[in-house]
Amino acid sequence: MPPFKDEQIIVSPASPVFTFSGALILLKQIIAPGSETTVAQLGLPESFTPARLRVRSRMFPAEKEGEWEPYKIRRRNDKPEASAAEPQDGAPGSGENKTNGTEEDVVYEEDRVSEEGAVWPIQEGKIVDWSCFFALITHVYNALNPPFHTPILLIAQPVWTPKEHEKLTQFFFEKFKTPAFGLMDAALASSWAYGVHTSTVVDIGKDKVDVTAISEFIPHIQGRVTSLGGCGGEALTQALFAKLSSRSWSREMCEQLKKSPICEILPAGTPLPGTKDVGEEETITNLAAAASTGAPGSGPAAASTIGNVPRGPGADTEVGDDNNADEEGVLDVASIVTGGKMEEYLAKKEKEKQEKANAKKKGGAEAAAAANANKPVRLPNSKRAKATFLYEDHRLLDNLKNMNLGSEKLAEMQNQLDEGPQRHGESANGETTSAAEANGHVDANTNARSGPIRRELEVGTERFQAASSGVLEKIADAVHRTISSVDEVNKRSELWDSLIICGNGSRVRGFKEALLAAIQSKYLISPSSATMFTSEIPSNISTPTGTGANTPQPQLGPHGGAPSHVNPLLYAATTAQTQHLMPHNPTSHLPGLSHNAHSSHGQTPTSIKLVKPPEYFPEWKDVGFDESAFLGAQVAAKVIFVVDQGQSKGYMTRPDYNDQGPTGIHDYAL
Amino acid sequence: MNTLNSSTAPAAGEYAGDEVSAIVLDPGYSTIRAGFAGEDVPKSVCPSFYGQIEDSSQYLFGENAIHTPASNLQIKNYWGSDGIVEDWDTAAKVWEYAITSRLTGARAGDPARNGLNDDPKQENGEATDVDMETIENQEKPLEESPLLMTEPGWNPTKAREKAIEIAMEEWGTPAFYLQKTGVLAAFASGKASGIIIDVGASHTSVTPVLDGMVLKKGVQKSPLAGNFVSNQIRLGFKQSQPEIPLTPHYLVKSKTPVDAGSPAQAIYKTFSVPPTDSFRHYQEERVLTEYKESVVEIWPGPGRLSNGTNEEIAKSMPGRPFEMPDGWNQVFGVDRFRAAEGLFDASAALTDDANPRPKDEHTLPRLVQAAVQHVDADQRPLLLQNIVVTGGSTLLYKFGDRLNYEINAIYPSTRNKLIAPGPVVERKYAAWIGGSILASLGSFHQLWISRKEYEEHGANIVEKRCR
């Protein structure tokens, strides 16, 4: 096996002369709260960046049984030229239309946004549908389109069993003819990313949480908690859903609420806003806050406003109009539209808007004054009783598409239904028009509504209660169990001191802090007051004189050397670190037993800390280390494929595979 | 891969003739160890405890399922009080879970849906459904893996036959072997002869092994083991003045630091229907385990704790603090020596109505004595030079020192040697590791009971072949 050379990687892959040897990293992982995503990357840049390719981990059943398509294929009975001009795709110019026989009037089109009928081959980290999973991997592989000499490093979910590793090995070698293949445990990868050899990795996924204790780069397989169900990002969504379903919110709405920056998990004991006097809080819409917090995932609209002057409250503020807003916000527009009542709906909305505008004009002066007064205050999200966010209504779009409208009609309807900031730019007649809105206005015209339909939704304090269903406690318990199951008692303390909370389920604002607080409040052992140095000063010691003559000398006690005159606890505390001074000098031939030989606390944890994320990955710093497993894999790929030239046996080569077969992977897996 | 024929040369893929895919299963009272032969630690360590939803036949297996408080969740164990499997149906399921969840994953899905918790008909249909395009089409979990299982030294014929039945009929294993834990623990230490002292959760056993064979009549067992120590700790808590509260983690919402000995000031959780007693007991065990790990110490000798001034000396030793989940904390002085003293000295055990005084012949020194007495006098020195200490409860602090003292008191000799592996995993999983070694030996291939032989001779073949 020729080693994979570093220079080859630094050289631009565009140069065809070189054998390309960038590592392809495939990471099966769970991403962006609540969505399962596969991320992958071809080649190792000099500075590690977040994954270049992100694919939703789902496939769609193709027409033929057992075959899979990466995108939803829709059947259209439309005229072919209409479909060719179809603007609804998020990735323009990628040739999304697969016109399948124009001679008939049946046209198949790919719909890259819709997820109707998708099959998700990975659930709770486990591969539940192998044929679909392999299809997904093939799709990812083809999307990267790697040259022939590309080694592959695959991040393995902790819950995958050795037998499944073998299956995967066989697949990669035989399907892709890869020259080298490595498997890396996701938790281990995270610890590589953070650059710590001992850590407890808490990976918060979509439906599950994995907790792994790693010491000296070796995961403790026996006690690790894998695939702990019901406490990932999905559980947070469900908790929101439980709270909001009574107001006829859909699950999808809750999902997007969770991803929006207004959803936050407050530290235990923080009073919910609105429980006290609700005065000015109500009058602030959150769009500005959404932009200024800079949290990811609030849609292109928010992104476009970042960097511009945030819109102050005013234009869209709906003062005292809560009931109305509620009703309107959660109406099932999708069914209205499919029911053919769209015109009525739009008319109603228009009317409401007029009313509001009138109301505003009436109290014009005061309202403006109030708005101005509010502007500088700008309460943090956690203090506001209500906030709004933009909801992208995929279902509505799906429904529109299914109605088989002409493309122009579709675009028009999309435009009408969309409530993104652009719309507001149009309708904000004469009121505060900021630069952001002016931009937005232009966008609205040029973009021609290619994305999903957005609607503004308002939500109360429910948005702080995503973790109210005991998710944090469950995870905390899992962490405690994992660390307690580490056999070497003396390693536990270090494990508690190096928690890594990663995974996209932990992206919700405040989640990590809240989880850490939950663990600390439950498991932290406080220094025992009995071991403090206040008690039992032996009475036969006289006050030390200036000469030091009366300073008590340590004396050896009768048994094992514990000094009898000094408070034994004091002695224990002071000698805890120095092995040779230990009173119970373990002369036994049982070295394993000396682990808890002497320290004032055999019990752990006496402190619980998070590991500080690494400083030297600027690109990662910007997006956060939630996908640290991928970063770790990049580091590992660099090390095992390039730096040590295969010395560490971090990957299996094709000759190895030919010799040993799939079972050989266990000798190589990291 | 033909695993049954020992005369053919091993294929190149098999390292030194290892049967890499053989699975070693070592079920114990507290945990089940399972893993692939040839590896140095079991990959799968599952609790033997399982959950059952009251008044239904729904079972919950695995760590994740049995630690969440639920109002009607009963925590059970399939072992009987005599150290023999009692509930075979569930035992088979728990074992299967231990193997499939972390080793083979033969059946897709999580425990709720993988068929383990449904009726068997459904599961087969589902399995074939999902595995359509997989590389090997498995219907039974172990169709391609020979299975080496361990058993306690006192396992009756009926239980042994039942084990091979499950392996062959339910799991479809191509080959099977049953070996006693004592022999395997000796192998793990590289010994063919010796006395194996195994202090587990429910039982302590002392097994004399000569040339890889167990001397059956010499096997001693006693209920004085880890669970006994736990009970002693509970008793100690109860009898102390004032009573020490034992609050498991799940009852506590958050705690605040308090002074040593003063009542806890914690916020407790409230349950509309409190979880069952068995659940609470199981969760309390977790606290007690922590207590054992960080506080309990065995009086290392010389002499017993109650001898002469020993107790005074113990009192003068530094205490060790312990904090309960609810924040209550105290420094434990001489009390921490008392918890496990009963293992060695029956008269020192704490007692009450429910916990009568243990029998003298159940203490460790007496067990060793009884076991050695069943061996020919000329072979006793050989055994005493190879005293293998294994089992999780032997990790109690100073256990080895005391055992060494006790044995030397009975058989004074300078050549008595305690073999207690240092690394904790080797101590805890000795029997499994021995199994892993045994099953990966090329020469072991001829010992397997093949499926064909089983079909020919029936379950009773296990009596003839596995001695």
Short mmCIF file of C-alpha atoms in Angstrom, two decimals, chain A residues 25-316:
data_model
loop_
_atom_site.label_atom_id
_atom_site.label_comp_id
_atom_site.label_asym_id
_atom_site.label_seq_id
_atom_site.Cartn_x
_atom_site.Cartn_y
_atom_site.Cartn_z
CA ILE A 25 -14.54 11.27 5.35
CA LEU A 26 -18.00 10.02 5.75
CA LEU A 27 -19.76 10.81 8.88
CA LYS A 28 -23.05 9.39 9.78
CA GLN A 29 -24.38 11.73 12.20
CA ILE A 30 -27.20 13.62 13.47
CA ILE A 31 -27.20 17.24 12.77
CA ALA A 32 -29.07 20.50 13.18
CA PRO A 33 -31.46 19.83 15.97
CA GLY A 34 -33.84 17.22 14.87
CA SER A 35 -32.66 16.37 11.43
CA GLU A 36 -30.52 13.47 10.58
CA THR A 37 -27.84 14.48 8.23
CA THR A 38 -24.89 12.81 6.65
CA VAL A 39 -21.90 15.00 6.20
CA ALA A 40 -18.95 14.17 4.05
CA GLN A 41 -15.91 15.73 2.62
CA LEU A 42 -13.38 14.91 0.00
CA GLY A 43 -9.83 15.91 0.62
CA LEU A 44 -8.14 17.45 3.58
CA PRO A 45 -7.51 21.15 3.31
CA GLU A 46 -4.65 22.67 5.20
CA SER A 47 -7.00 24.21 7.65
CA PHE A 48 -9.87 22.01 8.66
CA THR A 49 -13.27 23.28 7.75
CA PRO A 50 -16.72 22.01 8.51
CA ALA A 51 -17.98 19.41 6.12
CA ARG A 52 -18.50 20.53 2.57
CA LEU A 53 -21.27 18.14 1.75
CA ARG A 54 -24.33 17.78 3.82
CA VAL A 55 -27.01 15.36 2.85
CA ARG A 56 -30.17 14.59 4.66
CA SER A 57 -29.91 10.95 5.68
CA ARG A 58 -32.88 9.73 3.80
CA MET A 59 -33.73 8.15 0.53
CA PHE A 60 -36.93 7.76 -1.36
CA PRO A 61 -38.18 4.48 -2.66
CA ALA A 62 -37.87 4.41 -6.40
CA GLU A 63 -40.46 3.06 -8.75
CA LYS A 64 -38.75 -0.27 -8.69
CA GLU A 65 -38.82 -2.20 -5.48
CA GLY A 66 -35.50 -2.19 -3.66
CA GLU A 67 -34.08 0.80 -5.48
CA TRP A 68 -33.68 4.20 -4.04
CA GLU A 69 -33.60 7.77 -5.20
CA PRO A 70 -31.96 10.63 -3.37
CA TYR A 71 -34.82 13.01 -4.07
CA LYS A 72 -38.49 12.75 -4.14
CA ILE A 73 -39.70 11.95 -7.60
CA ARG A 74 -42.97 13.47 -8.45
CA ARG A 75 -45.17 12.56 -11.32
CA ARG A 76 -46.54 15.47 -13.16
CA ASN A 77 -49.24 15.51 -15.73
CA ASP A 78 -48.24 18.94 -16.76
CA LYS A 79 -46.94 20.10 -20.07
CA PRO A 80 -43.22 19.38 -20.25
CA GLU A 81 -42.14 22.93 -20.97
CA ALA A 82 -43.86 24.12 -17.85
CA SER A 83 -41.89 21.72 -15.77
CA ALA A 84 -38.69 22.72 -17.44
CA ALA A 85 -39.23 26.23 -16.30
CA GLU A 86 -40.00 25.04 -12.83
CA PRO A 87 -38.47 27.52 -10.44
CA GLN A 88 -39.21 25.80 -7.17
CA ASP A 89 -35.84 24.26 -6.68
CA GLY A 90 -33.46 25.43 -4.02
CA ALA A 91 -30.38 24.60 -6.06
CA PRO A 92 -30.80 26.37 -9.34
CA GLY A 93 -28.91 25.22 -12.38
CA SER A 94 -28.16 21.76 -11.09
CA GLY A 95 -30.22 20.11 -13.75
CA GLU A 96 -32.88 18.85 -11.46
CA ASN A 97 -35.35 17.85 -14.06
CA LYS A 98 -35.25 14.37 -15.28
CA THR A 99 -37.70 14.50 -18.08
CA ASN A 100 -38.51 10.93 -18.50
CA GLY A 101 -39.94 10.48 -21.94
CA THR A 102 -41.44 13.66 -23.27
CA GLU A 103 -43.44 11.82 -25.83
CA GLU A 104 -45.92 10.86 -23.19
CA ASP A 105 -47.48 13.49 -21.08
CA VAL A 106 -46.07 11.94 -17.93
CA VAL A 107 -43.17 13.83 -16.54
CA TYR A 108 -41.08 12.96 -13.55
CA GLU A 109 -39.43 15.71 -11.69
CA GLU A 110 -37.17 15.76 -8.71
CA ASP A 111 -38.30 17.75 -5.80
CA ARG A 112 -35.36 18.61 -3.64
CA VAL A 113 -37.28 20.23 -0.87
CA SER A 114 -39.99 17.79 -0.13
CA GLU A 115 -39.54 14.94 2.33
CA GLU A 116 -42.83 13.22 1.77
CA GLY A 117 -42.48 9.49 1.98
CA ALA A 118 -38.79 9.51 2.74
CA VAL A 119 -37.18 6.49 4.34
CA TRP A 120 -34.64 7.23 7.05
CA PRO A 121 -32.26 4.29 7.20
CA ILE A 122 -30.72 5.32 10.50
CA GLN A 123 -32.87 5.52 13.55
CA GLU A 124 -31.56 6.20 17.00
CA GLY A 125 -28.14 5.71 15.50
CA LYS A 126 -28.93 2.20 14.41
CA ILE A 127 -29.05 1.15 10.82
CA VAL A 128 -32.54 -0.17 10.40
CA ASP A 129 -32.74 -0.41 6.65
CA TRP A 130 -29.54 -1.67 5.14
CA SER A 131 -30.45 -1.45 1.50
CA CYS A 132 -31.55 2.11 1.96
CA PHE A 133 -28.46 2.89 3.97
CA PHE A 134 -26.16 1.52 1.31
CA ALA A 135 -28.04 3.52 -1.29
CA LEU A 136 -27.52 6.62 0.79
CA ILE A 137 -23.81 5.97 1.12
CA THR A 138 -23.58 5.41 -2.61
CA HIS A 139 -25.35 8.67 -3.21
CA VAL A 140 -22.96 10.51 -0.92
CA TYR A 141 -20.03 8.83 -2.59
CA ASN A 142 -21.21 9.79 -6.03
CA ALA A 143 -21.89 13.32 -4.92
CA LEU A 144 -18.28 13.64 -3.82
CA ASN A 145 -17.14 11.90 -6.98
CA PRO A 146 -13.75 10.95 -5.60
CA PRO A 147 -10.86 9.79 -7.73
CA PHE A 148 -9.94 6.18 -7.64
CA HIS A 149 -7.21 6.38 -5.03
CA THR A 150 -9.25 7.79 -2.25
CA PRO A 151 -9.12 6.18 1.13
CA ILE A 152 -12.25 6.40 3.18
CA LEU A 153 -12.71 7.04 6.85
CA LEU A 154 -16.14 6.31 8.18
CA ILE A 155 -17.39 7.55 11.49
CA ALA A 156 -19.18 4.73 13.22
CA GLN A 157 -22.05 5.33 15.55
CA PRO A 158 -21.33 3.86 18.97
CA VAL A 159 -24.33 1.62 18.71
CA TRP A 160 -23.10 -0.18 15.62
CA THR A 161 -22.03 -3.67 16.51
CA PRO A 162 -18.82 -5.40 15.43
CA LYS A 163 -20.76 -7.54 13.00
CA GLU A 164 -22.14 -4.42 11.42
CA HIS A 165 -18.66 -3.00 11.15
CA GLU A 166 -17.73 -6.06 9.15
CA LYS A 167 -20.71 -5.61 6.92
CA LEU A 168 -19.77 -2.02 6.25
CA THR A 169 -16.16 -2.94 5.58
CA GLN A 170 -17.22 -5.47 3.04
CA PHE A 171 -19.51 -2.97 1.40
CA PHE A 172 -16.92 -0.25 1.10
CA PHE A 173 -14.22 -2.50 -0.26
CA GLU A 174 -16.38 -4.35 -2.67
CA LYS A 175 -18.65 -1.60 -3.88
CA PHE A 176 -16.25 1.32 -4.09
CA LYS A 177 -13.02 -0.62 -4.49
CA THR A 178 -11.51 1.77 -2.02
CA PRO A 179 -7.75 1.28 -1.52
CA ALA A 180 -8.01 1.85 2.21
CA PHE A 181 -10.79 2.05 4.70
CA GLY A 182 -10.92 3.10 8.32
CA LEU A 183 -13.63 3.06 10.93
CA MET A 184 -13.62 5.51 13.77
CA ASP A 185 -15.88 5.64 16.73
CA ALA A 186 -17.89 8.86 16.82
CA ALA A 187 -17.16 9.51 20.48
CA LEU A 188 -13.48 8.90 20.00
CA ALA A 189 -13.50 11.27 17.07
CA SER A 190 -14.95 14.00 19.26
CA SER A 191 -12.20 13.56 21.77
CA TRP A 192 -9.64 13.83 18.97
CA ALA A 193 -11.26 17.04 17.90
CA TYR A 194 -10.91 18.50 21.35
CA GLY A 195 -7.42 17.17 21.60
CA VAL A 196 -7.92 15.50 24.96
CA HIS A 197 -6.98 11.93 25.69
CA THR A 198 -9.43 11.48 28.52
CA SER A 199 -12.95 12.72 28.30
CA THR A 200 -16.59 11.87 28.65
CA VAL A 201 -18.32 12.48 25.38
CA VAL A 202 -22.02 13.23 25.53
CA ASP A 203 -23.33 13.12 22.00
CA ILE A 204 -26.82 14.52 21.73
CA GLY A 205 -28.39 13.30 18.55
CA LYS A 206 -31.82 13.37 17.09
CA ASP A 207 -33.56 10.54 18.85
CA LYS A 208 -30.80 9.34 21.06
CA VAL A 209 -27.90 10.21 23.26
CA ASP A 210 -24.62 8.36 23.46
CA VAL A 211 -22.37 8.76 26.44
CA THR A 212 -18.88 7.36 26.24
CA ALA A 213 -16.06 7.55 28.70
CA ILE A 214 -12.70 7.66 26.98
CA SER A 215 -9.44 7.35 28.80
CA GLU A 216 -6.10 7.55 27.07
CA PHE A 217 -7.88 7.50 23.72
CA ILE A 218 -9.49 4.19 24.52
CA PRO A 219 -13.26 4.19 24.86
CA HIS A 220 -14.72 2.17 27.70
CA ILE A 221 -16.91 -0.04 25.62
CA GLN A 222 -18.43 -1.97 28.49
CA GLY A 223 -20.13 0.79 30.37
CA ARG A 224 -20.93 3.21 27.62
CA VAL A 225 -24.50 4.27 27.22
CA THR A 226 -25.43 3.90 23.60
CA SER A 227 -28.53 5.01 21.92
CA LEU A 228 -30.35 6.22 24.97
CA GLY A 229 -33.72 6.90 23.47
CA GLY A 230 -36.12 9.71 24.09
CA CYS A 231 -33.70 12.45 24.98
CA GLY A 232 -32.23 13.84 21.82
CA GLY A 233 -33.29 16.79 19.78
CA GLU A 234 -36.47 15.06 18.80
CA ALA A 235 -37.50 14.83 22.44
CA LEU A 236 -37.14 18.58 22.71
CA THR A 237 -39.37 19.03 19.72
CA GLN A 238 -41.89 16.66 21.18
CA ALA A 239 -41.89 18.56 24.44
CA LEU A 240 -42.62 21.77 22.59
CA PHE A 241 -45.25 19.98 20.59
CA ALA A 242 -46.92 18.72 23.73
CA LYS A 243 -47.06 22.25 25.02
CA LEU A 244 -48.22 23.83 21.79
CA SER A 245 -50.37 21.21 20.18
CA SER A 246 -53.34 22.54 22.05
CA ARG A 247 -52.91 25.68 20.03
CA SER A 248 -52.95 23.53 16.93
CA TRP A 249 -49.31 23.84 16.18
CA SER A 250 -47.90 21.12 14.02
CA ARG A 251 -44.83 19.10 14.82
CA GLU A 252 -42.97 20.76 12.01
CA MET A 253 -43.70 24.17 13.46
CA CYS A 254 -42.28 23.07 16.78
CA GLU A 255 -39.25 21.67 15.04
CA GLN A 256 -38.52 24.99 13.44
CA LEU A 257 -39.27 26.84 16.63
CA LYS A 258 -36.65 24.71 18.33
CA LYS A 259 -34.10 25.62 15.69
CA SER A 260 -34.88 29.29 15.89
CA PRO A 261 -32.84 31.38 18.26
CA ILE A 262 -35.82 32.33 20.35
CA CYS A 263 -36.12 28.83 21.71
CA GLU A 264 -33.91 28.62 24.73
CA ILE A 265 -33.35 26.40 27.67
CA LEU A 266 -33.07 28.49 30.77
CA PRO A 267 -31.03 27.44 33.76
CA ALA A 268 -33.12 25.75 36.40
CA GLY A 269 -34.80 28.20 38.68
CA THR A 270 -34.97 31.07 36.22
CA PRO A 271 -38.45 32.49 36.38
CA LEU A 272 -40.28 32.47 33.10
CA PRO A 273 -40.88 35.90 31.74
CA GLY A 274 -44.45 36.98 31.87
CA THR A 275 -44.92 35.46 35.27
CA LYS A 276 -44.17 38.91 36.56
CA ASP A 277 -45.53 42.12 35.10
CA VAL A 278 -45.93 41.99 31.39
CA GLY A 279 -45.36 45.49 30.25
CA GLU A 280 -43.05 46.47 27.52
CA GLU A 281 -41.96 42.94 26.79
CA GLU A 282 -44.95 42.23 24.69
CA THR A 283 -44.33 44.95 22.26
CA ILE A 284 -41.10 43.66 20.89
CA THR A 285 -40.97 41.39 17.94
CA ASN A 286 -38.00 39.30 17.75
CA LEU A 287 -36.79 39.57 14.23
CA ALA A 288 -34.14 41.96 15.26
CA ALA A 289 -33.11 39.75 18.11
CA ALA A 290 -33.02 36.78 15.83
CA ALA A 291 -30.59 38.58 13.65
CA SER A 292 -28.52 40.08 16.38
CA THR A 293 -28.05 36.83 18.25
CA GLY A 294 -26.60 35.50 15.08
CA ALA A 295 -27.71 31.99 15.78
CA PRO A 296 -27.70 29.74 12.80
CA GLY A 297 -30.65 28.27 11.08
CA SER A 298 -33.15 31.04 11.12
CA GLY A 299 -33.36 30.99 7.39
CA PRO A 300 -31.95 33.09 4.63
CA ALA A 301 -34.06 36.00 5.66
CA ALA A 302 -32.40 36.33 8.99
CA ALA A 303 -29.03 35.83 7.44
CA SER A 304 -29.63 38.65 5.05
CA THR A 305 -30.45 41.01 7.86
CA ILE A 306 -27.34 40.17 9.81
CA GLY A 307 -24.89 42.93 9.43
CA ASN A 308 -27.48 45.44 8.55
CA VAL A 309 -29.16 47.63 11.01
CA PRO A 310 -31.47 45.35 12.92
CA ARG A 311 -35.01 46.31 12.58
CA GLY A 312 -36.31 47.85 15.68
CA PRO A 313 -39.72 47.14 16.92
CA GLY A 314 -42.31 49.09 15.14
CA ALA A 315 -43.32 48.10 11.70
CA ASP A 316 -44.72 44.70 12.44
#
